[in-house]
Tab-separated table of C-alpha atoms in Angstrom:
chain	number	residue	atom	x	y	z
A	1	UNK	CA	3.851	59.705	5.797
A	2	UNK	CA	-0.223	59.838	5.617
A	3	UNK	CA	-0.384	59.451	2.178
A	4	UNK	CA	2.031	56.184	1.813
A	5	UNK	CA	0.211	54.397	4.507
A	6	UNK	CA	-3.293	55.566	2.368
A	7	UNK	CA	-1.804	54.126	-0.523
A	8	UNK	CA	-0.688	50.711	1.437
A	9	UNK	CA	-4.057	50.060	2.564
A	10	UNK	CA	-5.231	50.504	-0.740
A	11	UNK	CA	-2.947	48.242	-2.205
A	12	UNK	CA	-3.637	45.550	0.780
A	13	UNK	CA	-7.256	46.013	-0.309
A	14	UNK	CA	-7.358	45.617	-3.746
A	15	UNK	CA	-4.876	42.571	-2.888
A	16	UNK	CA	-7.345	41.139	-0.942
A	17	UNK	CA	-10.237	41.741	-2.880
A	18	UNK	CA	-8.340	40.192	-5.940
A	19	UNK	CA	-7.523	36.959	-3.977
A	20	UNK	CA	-11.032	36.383	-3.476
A	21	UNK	CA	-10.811	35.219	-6.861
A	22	UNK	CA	-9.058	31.846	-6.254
A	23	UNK	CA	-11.027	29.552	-5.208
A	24	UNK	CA	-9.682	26.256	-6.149
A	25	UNK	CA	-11.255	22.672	-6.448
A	26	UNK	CA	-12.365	21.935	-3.053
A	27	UNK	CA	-12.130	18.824	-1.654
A	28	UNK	CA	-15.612	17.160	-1.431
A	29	UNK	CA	-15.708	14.206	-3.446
A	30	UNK	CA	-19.510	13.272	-2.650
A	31	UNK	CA	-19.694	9.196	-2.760
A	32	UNK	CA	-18.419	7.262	0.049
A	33	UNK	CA	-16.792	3.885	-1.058
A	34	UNK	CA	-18.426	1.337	1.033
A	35	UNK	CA	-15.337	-0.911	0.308
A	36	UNK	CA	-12.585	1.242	0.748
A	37	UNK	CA	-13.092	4.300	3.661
A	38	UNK	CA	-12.059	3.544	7.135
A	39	UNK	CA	-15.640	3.337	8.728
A	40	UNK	CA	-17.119	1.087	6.431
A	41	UNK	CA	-13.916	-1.417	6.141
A	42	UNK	CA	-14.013	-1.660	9.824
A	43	UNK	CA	-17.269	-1.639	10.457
A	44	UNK	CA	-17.402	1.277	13.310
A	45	UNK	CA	-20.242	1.204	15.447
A	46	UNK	CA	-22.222	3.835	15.409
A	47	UNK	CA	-20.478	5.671	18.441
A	48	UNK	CA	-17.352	5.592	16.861
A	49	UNK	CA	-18.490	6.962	13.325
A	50	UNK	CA	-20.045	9.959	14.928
A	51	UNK	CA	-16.786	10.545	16.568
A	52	UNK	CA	-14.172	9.933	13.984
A	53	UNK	CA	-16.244	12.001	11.450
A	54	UNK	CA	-16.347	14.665	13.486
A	55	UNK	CA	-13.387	15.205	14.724
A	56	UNK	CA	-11.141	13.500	11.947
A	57	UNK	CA	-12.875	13.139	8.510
A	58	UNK	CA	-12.492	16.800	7.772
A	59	UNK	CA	-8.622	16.816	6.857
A	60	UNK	CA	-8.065	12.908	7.009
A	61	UNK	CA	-10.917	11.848	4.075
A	62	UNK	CA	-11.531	13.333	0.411
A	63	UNK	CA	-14.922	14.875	2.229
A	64	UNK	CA	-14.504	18.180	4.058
A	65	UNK	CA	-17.457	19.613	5.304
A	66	UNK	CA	-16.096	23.184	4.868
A	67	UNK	CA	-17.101	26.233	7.020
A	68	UNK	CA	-18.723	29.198	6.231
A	69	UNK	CA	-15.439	31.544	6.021
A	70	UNK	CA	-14.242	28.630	3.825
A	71	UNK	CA	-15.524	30.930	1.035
A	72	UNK	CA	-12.743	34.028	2.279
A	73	UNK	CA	-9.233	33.872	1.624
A	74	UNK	CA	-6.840	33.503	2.857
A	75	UNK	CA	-8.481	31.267	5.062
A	76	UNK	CA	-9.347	28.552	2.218
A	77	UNK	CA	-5.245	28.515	1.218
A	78	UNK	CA	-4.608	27.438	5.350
A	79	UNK	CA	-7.053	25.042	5.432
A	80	UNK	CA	-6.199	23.412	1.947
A	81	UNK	CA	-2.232	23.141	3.251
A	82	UNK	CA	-3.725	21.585	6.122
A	83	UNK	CA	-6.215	19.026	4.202
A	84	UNK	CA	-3.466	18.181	1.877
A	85	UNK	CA	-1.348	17.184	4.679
A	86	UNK	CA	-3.901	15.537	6.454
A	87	UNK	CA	-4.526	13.103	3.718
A	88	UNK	CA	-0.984	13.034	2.735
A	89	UNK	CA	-0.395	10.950	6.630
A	90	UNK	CA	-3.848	9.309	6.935
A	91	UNK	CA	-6.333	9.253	3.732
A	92	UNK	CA	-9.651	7.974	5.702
A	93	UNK	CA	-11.567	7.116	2.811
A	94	UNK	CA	-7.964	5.325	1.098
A	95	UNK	CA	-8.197	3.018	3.732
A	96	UNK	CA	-9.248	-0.497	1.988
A	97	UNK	CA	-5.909	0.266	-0.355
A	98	UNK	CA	-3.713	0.699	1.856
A	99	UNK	CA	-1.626	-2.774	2.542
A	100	UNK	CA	-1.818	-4.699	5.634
A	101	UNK	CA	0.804	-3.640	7.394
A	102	UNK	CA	0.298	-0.165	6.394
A	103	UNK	CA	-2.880	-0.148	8.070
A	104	UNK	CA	-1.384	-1.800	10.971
A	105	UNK	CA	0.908	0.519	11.367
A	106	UNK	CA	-1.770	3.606	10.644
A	107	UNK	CA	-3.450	2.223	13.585
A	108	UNK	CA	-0.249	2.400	16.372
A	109	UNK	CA	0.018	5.735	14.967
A	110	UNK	CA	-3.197	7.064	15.378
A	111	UNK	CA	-3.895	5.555	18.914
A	112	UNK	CA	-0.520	7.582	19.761
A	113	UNK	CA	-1.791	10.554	17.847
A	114	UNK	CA	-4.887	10.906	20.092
A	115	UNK	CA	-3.231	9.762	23.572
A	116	UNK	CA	-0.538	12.626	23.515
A	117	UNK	CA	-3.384	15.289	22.255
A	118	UNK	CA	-1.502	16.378	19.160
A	119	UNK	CA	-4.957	15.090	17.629
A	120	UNK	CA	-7.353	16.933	16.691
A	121	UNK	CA	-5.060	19.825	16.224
A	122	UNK	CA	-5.259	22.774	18.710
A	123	UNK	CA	-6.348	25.152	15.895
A	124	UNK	CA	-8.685	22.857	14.047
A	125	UNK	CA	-11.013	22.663	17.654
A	126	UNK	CA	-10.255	26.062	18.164
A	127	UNK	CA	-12.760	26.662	14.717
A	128	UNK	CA	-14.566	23.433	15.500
A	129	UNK	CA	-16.200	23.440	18.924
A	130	UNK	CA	-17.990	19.870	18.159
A	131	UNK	CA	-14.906	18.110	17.366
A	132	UNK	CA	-13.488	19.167	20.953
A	133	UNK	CA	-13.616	15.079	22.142
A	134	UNK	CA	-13.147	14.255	25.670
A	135	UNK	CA	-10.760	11.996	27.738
A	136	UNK	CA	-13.928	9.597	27.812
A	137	UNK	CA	-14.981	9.676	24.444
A	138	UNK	CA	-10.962	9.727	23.119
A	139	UNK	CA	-10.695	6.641	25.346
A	140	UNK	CA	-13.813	4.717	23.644
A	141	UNK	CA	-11.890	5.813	20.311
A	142	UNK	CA	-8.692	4.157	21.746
A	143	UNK	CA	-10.390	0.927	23.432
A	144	UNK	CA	-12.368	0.359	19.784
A	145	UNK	CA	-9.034	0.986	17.765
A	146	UNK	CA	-7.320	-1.673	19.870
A	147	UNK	CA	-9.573	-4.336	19.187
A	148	UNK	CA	-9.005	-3.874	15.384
B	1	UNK	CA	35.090	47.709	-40.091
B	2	UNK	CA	37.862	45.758	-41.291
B	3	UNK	CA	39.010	45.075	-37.585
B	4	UNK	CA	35.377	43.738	-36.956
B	5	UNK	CA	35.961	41.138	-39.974
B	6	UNK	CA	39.247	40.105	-38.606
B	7	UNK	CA	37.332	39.260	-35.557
B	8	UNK	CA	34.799	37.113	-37.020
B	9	UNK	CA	36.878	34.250	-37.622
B	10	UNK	CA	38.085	34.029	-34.393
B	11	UNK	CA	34.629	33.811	-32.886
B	12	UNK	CA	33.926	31.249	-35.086
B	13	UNK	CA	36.701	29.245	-34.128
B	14	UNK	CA	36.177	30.187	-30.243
B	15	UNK	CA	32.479	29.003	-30.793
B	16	UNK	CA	33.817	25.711	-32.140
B	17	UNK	CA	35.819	25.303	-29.829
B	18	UNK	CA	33.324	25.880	-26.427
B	19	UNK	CA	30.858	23.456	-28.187
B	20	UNK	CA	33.318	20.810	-28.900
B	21	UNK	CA	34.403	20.802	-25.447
B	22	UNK	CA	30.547	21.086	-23.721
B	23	UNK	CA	30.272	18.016	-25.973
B	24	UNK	CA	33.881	16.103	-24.891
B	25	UNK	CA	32.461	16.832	-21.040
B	26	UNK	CA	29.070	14.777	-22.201
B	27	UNK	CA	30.633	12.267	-23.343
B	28	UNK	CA	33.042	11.776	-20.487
B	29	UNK	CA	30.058	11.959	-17.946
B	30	UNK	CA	28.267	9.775	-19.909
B	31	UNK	CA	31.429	7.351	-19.730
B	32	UNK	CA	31.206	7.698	-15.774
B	33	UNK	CA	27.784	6.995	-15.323
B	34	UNK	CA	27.898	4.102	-17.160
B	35	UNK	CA	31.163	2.974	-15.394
B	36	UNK	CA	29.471	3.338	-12.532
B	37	UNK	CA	26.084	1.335	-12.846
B	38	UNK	CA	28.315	-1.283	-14.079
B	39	UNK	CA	29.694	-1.280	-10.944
B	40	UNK	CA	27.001	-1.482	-9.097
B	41	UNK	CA	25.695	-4.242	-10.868
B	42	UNK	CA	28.909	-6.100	-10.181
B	43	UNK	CA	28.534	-5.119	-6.403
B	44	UNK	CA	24.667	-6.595	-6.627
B	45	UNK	CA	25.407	-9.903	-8.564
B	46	UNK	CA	25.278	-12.076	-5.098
B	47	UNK	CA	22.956	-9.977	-2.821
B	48	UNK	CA	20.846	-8.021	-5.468
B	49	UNK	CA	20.293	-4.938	-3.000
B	50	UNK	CA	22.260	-3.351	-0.646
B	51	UNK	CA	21.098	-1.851	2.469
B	52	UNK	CA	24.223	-0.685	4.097
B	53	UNK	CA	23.473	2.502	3.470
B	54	UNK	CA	19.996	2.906	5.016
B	55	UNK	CA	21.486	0.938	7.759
B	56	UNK	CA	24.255	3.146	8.481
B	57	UNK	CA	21.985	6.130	8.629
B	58	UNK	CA	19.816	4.156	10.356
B	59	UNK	CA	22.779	3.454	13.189
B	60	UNK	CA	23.260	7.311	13.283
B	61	UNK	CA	19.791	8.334	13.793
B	62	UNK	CA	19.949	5.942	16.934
B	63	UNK	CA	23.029	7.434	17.936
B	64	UNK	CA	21.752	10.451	18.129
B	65	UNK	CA	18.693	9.297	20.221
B	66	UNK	CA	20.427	7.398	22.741
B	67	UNK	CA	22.525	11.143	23.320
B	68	UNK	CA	19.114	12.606	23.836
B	69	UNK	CA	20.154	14.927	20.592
B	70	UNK	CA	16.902	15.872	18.683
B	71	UNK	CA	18.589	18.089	16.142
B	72	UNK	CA	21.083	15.022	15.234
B	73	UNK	CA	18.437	12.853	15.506
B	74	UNK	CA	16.264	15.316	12.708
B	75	UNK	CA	19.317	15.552	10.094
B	76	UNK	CA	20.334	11.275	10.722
B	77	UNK	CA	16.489	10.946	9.254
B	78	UNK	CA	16.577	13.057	6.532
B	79	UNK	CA	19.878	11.713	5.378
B	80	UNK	CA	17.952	8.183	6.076
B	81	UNK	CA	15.157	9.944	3.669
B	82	UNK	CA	17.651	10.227	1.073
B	83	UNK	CA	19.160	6.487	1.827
B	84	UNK	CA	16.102	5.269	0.788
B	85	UNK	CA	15.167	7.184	-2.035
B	86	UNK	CA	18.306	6.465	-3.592
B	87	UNK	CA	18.366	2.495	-2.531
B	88	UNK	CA	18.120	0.722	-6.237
B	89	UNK	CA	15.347	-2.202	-5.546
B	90	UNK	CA	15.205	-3.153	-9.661
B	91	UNK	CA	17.311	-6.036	-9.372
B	92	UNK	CA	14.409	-8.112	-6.177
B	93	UNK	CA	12.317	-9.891	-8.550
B	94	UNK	CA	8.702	-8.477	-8.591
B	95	UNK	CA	7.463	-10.658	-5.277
B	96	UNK	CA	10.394	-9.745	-3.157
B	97	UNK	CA	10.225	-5.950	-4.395
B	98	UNK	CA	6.485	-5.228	-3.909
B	99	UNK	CA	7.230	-6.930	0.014
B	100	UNK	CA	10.776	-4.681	0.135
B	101	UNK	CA	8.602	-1.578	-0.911
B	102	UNK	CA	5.802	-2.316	1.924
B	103	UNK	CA	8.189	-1.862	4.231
B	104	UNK	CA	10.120	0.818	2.858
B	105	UNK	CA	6.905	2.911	2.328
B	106	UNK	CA	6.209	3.194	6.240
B	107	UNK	CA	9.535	3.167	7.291
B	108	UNK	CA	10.298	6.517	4.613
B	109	UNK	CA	7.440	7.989	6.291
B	110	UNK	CA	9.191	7.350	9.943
B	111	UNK	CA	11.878	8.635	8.617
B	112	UNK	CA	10.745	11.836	7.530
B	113	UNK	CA	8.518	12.395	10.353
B	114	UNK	CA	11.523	12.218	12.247
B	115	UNK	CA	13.584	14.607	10.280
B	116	UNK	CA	10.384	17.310	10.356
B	117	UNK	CA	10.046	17.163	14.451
B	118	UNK	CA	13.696	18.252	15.102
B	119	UNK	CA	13.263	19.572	19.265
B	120	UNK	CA	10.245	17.013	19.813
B	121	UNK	CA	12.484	13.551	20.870
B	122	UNK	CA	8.982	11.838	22.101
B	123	UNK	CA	7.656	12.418	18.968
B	124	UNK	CA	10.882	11.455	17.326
B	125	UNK	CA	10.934	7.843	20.213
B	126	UNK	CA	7.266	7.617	18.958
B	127	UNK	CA	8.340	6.525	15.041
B	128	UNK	CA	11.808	5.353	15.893
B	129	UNK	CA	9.726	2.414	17.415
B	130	UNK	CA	8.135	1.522	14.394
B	131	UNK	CA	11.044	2.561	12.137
B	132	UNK	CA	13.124	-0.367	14.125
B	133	UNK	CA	10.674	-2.773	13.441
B	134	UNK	CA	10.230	-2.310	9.645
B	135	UNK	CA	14.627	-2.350	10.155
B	136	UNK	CA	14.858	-5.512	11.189
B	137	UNK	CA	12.273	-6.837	8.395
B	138	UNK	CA	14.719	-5.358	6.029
B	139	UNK	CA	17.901	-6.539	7.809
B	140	UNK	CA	16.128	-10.208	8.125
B	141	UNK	CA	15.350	-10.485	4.598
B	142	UNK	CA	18.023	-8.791	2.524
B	143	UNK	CA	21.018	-9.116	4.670
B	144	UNK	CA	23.999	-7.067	6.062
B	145	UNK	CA	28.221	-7.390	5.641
B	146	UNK	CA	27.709	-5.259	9.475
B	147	UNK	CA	28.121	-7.249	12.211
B	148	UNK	CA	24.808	-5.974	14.191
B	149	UNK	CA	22.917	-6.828	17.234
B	150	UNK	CA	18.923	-7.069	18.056
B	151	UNK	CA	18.205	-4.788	21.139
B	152	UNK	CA	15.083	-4.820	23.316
B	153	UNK	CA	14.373	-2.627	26.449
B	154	UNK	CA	10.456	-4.162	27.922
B	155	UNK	CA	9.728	-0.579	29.078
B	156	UNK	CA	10.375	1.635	26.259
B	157	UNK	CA	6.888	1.960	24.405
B	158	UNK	CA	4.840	2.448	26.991
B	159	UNK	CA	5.810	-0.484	28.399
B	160	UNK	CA	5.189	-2.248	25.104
B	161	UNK	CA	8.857	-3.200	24.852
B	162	UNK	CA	10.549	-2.086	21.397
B	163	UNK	CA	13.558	-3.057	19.841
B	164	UNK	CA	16.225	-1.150	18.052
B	165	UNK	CA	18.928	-2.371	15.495
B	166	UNK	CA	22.355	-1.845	17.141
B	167	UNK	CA	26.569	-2.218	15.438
B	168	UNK	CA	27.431	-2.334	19.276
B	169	UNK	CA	27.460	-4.843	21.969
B	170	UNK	CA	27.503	-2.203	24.605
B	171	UNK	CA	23.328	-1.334	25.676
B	172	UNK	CA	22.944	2.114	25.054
B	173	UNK	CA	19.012	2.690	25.045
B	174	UNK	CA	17.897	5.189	21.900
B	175	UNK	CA	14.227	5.321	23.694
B	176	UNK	CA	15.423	6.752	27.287
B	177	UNK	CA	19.189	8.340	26.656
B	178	UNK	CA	20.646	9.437	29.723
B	179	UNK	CA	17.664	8.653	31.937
B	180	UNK	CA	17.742	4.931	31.143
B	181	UNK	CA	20.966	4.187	29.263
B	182	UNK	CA	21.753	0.824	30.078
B	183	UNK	CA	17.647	-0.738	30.187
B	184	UNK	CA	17.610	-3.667	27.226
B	185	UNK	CA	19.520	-6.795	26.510
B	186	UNK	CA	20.608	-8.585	23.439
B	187	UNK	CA	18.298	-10.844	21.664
B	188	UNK	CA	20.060	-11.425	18.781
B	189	UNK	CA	23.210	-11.305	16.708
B	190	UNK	CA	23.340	-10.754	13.015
């Protein structure tokens, strides 16, 4: 009984120290397209571009500003399902592409997004104190979106 | 040994005769398919697309709303996933296809929102709002044999007011179910 639960923690170490291994193209593409991401297109006052990066731009853009246990899997494999999905609904810095009424569209869904609280995710603020908005500052988010 | 050589023949000739027949079944499916793009083609010659079938999946998914069922409501918007996957668009010519494909990109993505929050019917009312809008683009510009009606209840939405596509003249609200069955009128008639 002791010795098969020594050699499972073994093997759940050596698993875990192998898996350290992948670390796959992260998703940080540097430039900013002036003419294409979100901010930029719509001209966000300043406000509004300290809010939306913070609390948005991290699985919404193709620039994550990663953590510090970004480096440790599994933790990178979570938060590159999530960042894939992110972008997959709502690609931030795709915005100038995206057709008219697809950004029309983006725009109803997002102001829903943050009025019910399904946005910013529960376990994203959990890791990400900052992005933690409140009513007030969601509201200004709302208010602004509306008058795009 | 000499019973192995009698043998060899015969799995020649069995051999022959498998791969003959794989190839007969190739050729008949081949046969079908064609068959049945002709048809389709035929079918297409006065309306070049048909969106019966989105709209019938369509009709279910609000079925399913209006009886408060979010499981329904999750499988009608897969199957309307499928619908519009498999809706050929080839025959539009290139203006009237990029403008079908606008719409049908959003209203796929309502769609499969829908099917992926099975349990969650306000997230579920949430897209159906938009999904009936980009529905009665498609049912404006391409056409129906259905005989369908234009619903609208002013409080669904957040008191927005949202339509919904409907084969009934009876009101039976997809936004509110059982706690608002009958709010909405007609607006129009297709």
């Amino acid at each position: 009984m002791y010795k098969s639960r020594k050699r499972f923690l073994w093997v759940a170490f050596i698993l875990f120290f192998l898996i350290q291994f992948y670390q796959p193209k992260r998703n940080v593409e540097n430039t900013i397209s002036e003419k294409v991401d979100f901010l930029f297109y719509t001209n966000a006052p300043d406000e509004i571009q300290y809010l939306i990066n913070i609390s948005c731009y991290d699985c919404h853009s193709n620039n994550t500003l990663y953590p510090w246990y970004s480096n440790i899997q599994p933790f990178r494999i979570l938060m590159d399902m999530h960042i894939k999905n992110g972008k997959k609904n709502l690609n931030f810095s795709d915005w100038g592409n995206y057709s008219k009424r697809k950004r029309e569209t983006k725009i109803n869904r997002i102001i829903k997004e943050i009025n019910s609280n399904r946005m910013p995710l529960e376990s994203y603020i959990l890791m990400h104190k900052d992005a933690d908005i409140n009513t007030i500052q969601k509201k200004r988010i709302v208010d602004w979106l509306q008058t795009l | 040994m000499k019973s192995v050589l009698k043998l060899i023949p015969i799995m020649v000739i069995s051999i022959t005769i498998i791969a003959c027949n794989s190839e007969q079944n190739k050729n008949t499916d081949a046969g079908n398919n064609s068959e049945m793009t002709h048809d389709h083609s035929s079918m297409n010659d006065s309306s070049l697309i048909s969106i019966d079938a989105i709209l019938n999946d369509y009709l279910e998914l609000k079925n399913s709303l209006a009886k408060d069922n979010a499981n329904d409501a999750a499988d009608a918007g897969k199957k309307l996933y499928k619908s519009f996957e498999s809706t050929n668009s080839e025959k539009l010519d290139s203006k009237l296809k990029a403008e079908y494909i606008d719409i049908v990109e959003g209203a796929k993505e309502h769609a499969e929102h829908i099917g992926d929050n099975a349990g969650k019917i306000d997230h579920q009312r949430e897209h159906f709002v938009l999904l009936s809008k980009d529905m009665q683009e498609l049912l404006e510009k391409f056409g129906s044999t259905k005989k369908l009606y234009l619903d609208f209840c002013p409080m669904a939405d957040d008191g927005n007011g949202a339509f919904w596509i409907s084969e009934i003249k009876e009101i039976k609200n997809p936004y509110y179910g059982s706690n608002m069955q009958e709010c909405g009128s007609i607006k129009k008639e297709y």
